[in-house]
CSV table of C-alpha atoms in Angstrom, one decimal:
chain,number,residue,atom,x,y,z
A,1,MET,CA,-32.8,85.4,117.1
A,2,GLU,CA,-32.9,87.7,120.0
A,3,ALA,CA,-32.1,84.8,122.3
A,4,LEU,CA,-29.0,84.0,120.2
A,5,ARG,CA,-27.8,87.6,120.5
A,6,ALA,CA,-28.3,87.6,124.3
A,7,ALA,CA,-26.4,84.3,124.5
A,8,ALA,CA,-23.6,85.8,122.4
A,9,ARG,CA,-23.4,88.8,124.8
A,10,ARG,CA,-23.0,86.5,127.8
A,11,LEU,CA,-20.3,84.4,126.0
A,12,ASP,CA,-17.4,86.9,126.4
A,13,ALA,CA,-14.8,84.5,127.8
A,14,PHE,CA,-12.2,87.1,128.7
A,15,PRO,CA,-13.7,89.7,131.1
A,16,LYS,CA,-10.9,91.8,132.6
A,17,VAL,CA,-12.9,93.8,135.2
A,18,SER,CA,-15.7,93.0,137.5
A,19,ASP,CA,-19.2,92.5,136.1
A,20,ASP,CA,-20.3,95.9,137.5
A,21,TYR,CA,-18.1,97.7,135.0
A,22,VAL,CA,-18.4,95.4,132.0
A,23,VAL,CA,-20.7,95.9,129.1
A,24,ARG,CA,-21.0,92.7,127.1
A,25,SER,CA,-21.3,93.3,123.4
A,26,ARG,CA,-22.2,91.2,120.3
A,27,ALA,CA,-18.8,91.9,118.9
A,28,GLY,CA,-17.1,90.5,122.0
A,29,GLY,CA,-19.3,87.4,121.8
A,30,ALA,CA,-18.7,87.0,118.1
A,31,LEU,CA,-14.9,87.3,118.6
A,32,THR,CA,-15.0,84.7,121.4
A,33,LEU,CA,-17.0,82.3,119.1
A,34,ALA,CA,-14.6,82.9,116.2
A,35,CYS,CA,-11.5,82.2,118.4
A,36,ALA,CA,-13.2,79.1,119.9
A,37,ALA,CA,-14.0,77.9,116.4
A,38,CYS,CA,-10.4,78.5,115.2
A,39,CYS,CA,-9.0,76.6,118.2
A,40,LEU,CA,-11.4,73.7,117.6
A,41,LEU,CA,-10.5,73.6,113.9
A,42,LEU,CA,-6.8,73.6,114.6
A,43,PHE,CA,-7.1,70.9,117.3
A,44,LEU,CA,-9.1,68.6,115.0
A,45,SER,CA,-6.8,69.1,112.0
A,46,GLU,CA,-3.7,68.4,114.2
A,47,ALA,CA,-5.4,65.3,115.7
A,48,ARG,CA,-6.3,64.0,112.2
A,49,TYR,CA,-2.8,64.6,111.0
A,50,HIS,CA,-1.2,62.7,113.9
A,51,LEU,CA,-3.7,59.9,113.9
A,52,ALA,CA,-3.6,59.2,110.2
A,53,ALA,CA,-1.1,56.5,109.3
A,54,THR,CA,0.8,57.2,106.1
A,55,SER,CA,2.9,54.7,104.3
A,56,ARG,CA,5.5,55.9,101.8
A,57,THR,CA,7.9,53.7,99.9
A,58,HIS,CA,11.0,55.4,98.5
A,59,LEU,CA,13.8,53.7,96.8
A,60,THR,CA,16.8,55.4,95.3
A,61,VAL,CA,20.0,54.1,93.6
A,62,ASP,CA,23.2,55.9,94.4
A,63,SER,CA,24.4,56.8,90.9
A,64,GLY,CA,26.8,59.6,92.1
A,65,ARG,CA,29.6,57.1,92.6
A,66,ASP,CA,30.5,53.6,91.5
A,67,ALA,CA,28.9,51.9,94.5
A,68,TRP,CA,29.3,48.4,93.2
A,69,ALA,CA,33.0,48.8,92.8
A,70,GLU,CA,33.6,50.0,96.3
A,71,LYS,CA,33.9,47.4,99.0
A,72,LEU,CA,33.3,47.8,102.7
A,73,HIS,CA,36.3,46.7,104.7
A,74,VAL,CA,35.2,44.9,107.8
A,75,GLU,CA,37.4,43.5,110.5
A,76,ILE,CA,36.0,41.1,113.1
A,77,ASN,CA,37.7,39.2,115.8
A,78,VAL,CA,35.4,36.6,117.4
A,79,SER,CA,36.5,33.9,119.8
A,80,PHE,CA,34.5,30.6,120.3
A,81,PRO,CA,36.1,29.0,123.4
A,82,GLU,CA,34.3,25.7,123.1
A,83,VAL,CA,34.1,25.2,119.3
A,84,PRO,CA,36.8,23.5,117.2
A,85,CYS,CA,38.1,25.3,114.1
A,86,GLY,CA,36.7,22.6,111.8
A,87,MET,CA,33.1,23.5,112.8
A,88,LEU,CA,33.4,27.2,112.1
A,89,SER,CA,32.6,28.7,108.7
A,90,LEU,CA,31.9,32.3,107.5
A,91,GLU,CA,29.3,33.3,105.1
A,92,ALA,CA,28.9,36.9,103.9
A,93,LEU,CA,25.7,38.3,102.4
A,94,ASP,CA,25.2,41.6,100.7
A,95,VAL,CA,22.2,43.8,101.2
A,96,SER,CA,20.0,41.9,98.8
A,97,GLY,CA,20.8,38.5,100.5
A,98,GLU,CA,23.1,37.3,97.8
A,99,MET,CA,26.1,35.3,99.0
A,100,VAL,CA,29.4,37.2,98.6
A,101,LEU,CA,31.8,34.7,96.9
A,102,GLU,CA,34.9,36.8,97.0
A,103,LEU,CA,36.0,35.5,100.4
A,104,HIS,CA,39.3,33.7,100.2
A,105,ALA,CA,41.6,32.1,102.8
A,106,SER,CA,43.7,35.2,102.7
A,107,HIS,CA,40.7,37.2,104.0
A,108,VAL,CA,39.7,34.8,106.8
A,109,ARG,CA,42.1,33.3,109.3
A,110,LYS,CA,41.3,30.9,112.1
A,111,TRP,CA,43.5,30.2,115.1
A,112,ALA,CA,43.1,27.4,117.7
A,113,ILE,CA,43.0,28.9,121.2
A,114,ASP,CA,43.6,27.5,124.6
A,115,ARG,CA,41.3,27.7,127.6
A,116,GLN,CA,42.6,31.2,128.5
A,117,GLY,CA,41.9,32.5,124.9
A,118,ARG,CA,45.6,32.7,123.8
A,119,ARG,CA,46.4,31.6,120.3
A,120,VAL,CA,48.0,28.2,119.8
A,121,GLY,CA,50.1,27.8,116.7
A,122,GLY,CA,49.5,29.5,113.4
A,123,PRO,CA,46.3,30.1,111.5
A,124,THR,CA,44.6,27.1,109.9
A,125,ARG,CA,44.6,26.8,106.1
A,126,GLU,CA,40.9,26.7,105.4
A,127,THR,CA,38.9,28.8,103.0
A,128,ALA,CA,36.2,31.0,104.4
A,129,ASN,CA,33.3,28.8,103.1
A,130,ALA,CA,35.0,25.5,103.7
A,131,ASN,CA,32.0,23.9,105.5
A,132,PRO,CA,28.9,23.7,103.4
A,133,ARG,CA,25.7,23.7,105.3
A,134,ALA,CA,25.3,19.9,105.2
A,135,GLU,CA,28.8,19.3,106.4
A,136,ALA,CA,28.2,21.8,109.2
A,137,VAL,CA,25.1,19.9,110.3
A,138,ASP,CA,27.0,16.6,110.4
A,139,THR,CA,29.9,18.1,112.5
A,140,ALA,CA,27.4,19.8,114.8
A,141,ARG,CA,26.3,16.3,115.9
A,142,ALA,CA,29.8,15.6,117.3
A,143,PRO,CA,30.0,15.3,121.1
A,144,ALA,CA,30.7,18.5,123.0
A,145,GLY,CA,34.4,19.1,123.6
A,146,SER,CA,35.5,17.0,120.6
A,147,HIS,CA,38.1,18.5,118.3
A,148,SER,CA,39.4,17.8,114.9
A,149,ALA,CA,42.4,15.6,114.5
A,150,GLY,CA,45.6,17.2,115.7
A,151,SER,CA,43.8,19.9,117.5
A,152,HIS,CA,44.9,20.5,121.1
A,153,SER,CA,42.8,23.6,121.6
A,154,ALA,CA,39.9,24.5,123.7
A,155,GLY,CA,38.2,26.6,121.0
A,156,SER,CA,38.7,28.7,117.9
A,157,GLU,CA,39.1,32.3,117.0
A,158,PHE,CA,38.0,34.0,113.8
A,159,VAL,CA,40.0,37.0,112.7
């Protein structure tokens, strides 16, 4: 036990003056050990906190407003310089992956464009989902650069 007390006296980590004027005490050694133990405890708890992976799933439904009645208005303008209008279709999906069926020809307009990207003629009269997936696969096999009948364009533009 006496050796432990002597070791505690030598453990004072913060001497401010030279050793000739310092009297090491048990209280100083105990305070140093207590501070070192607190630092070690804080370090280990923070390391455990940062290394622990937590997974939390949280789902809320916005009931404060009529979210289903509100529609998000989206405007896009995309040009496909090498694709004829007949090969283009638009599908809209909501957050859950359900297809939005309220797309009409009045919502989607397609213009034929020339090689410089300028519109040629008026918009085509096709519905947004005019090409089912099977039809789109068949038309995708058409040779590159082929256009639908009456098309004199180099590509198409969705607006």
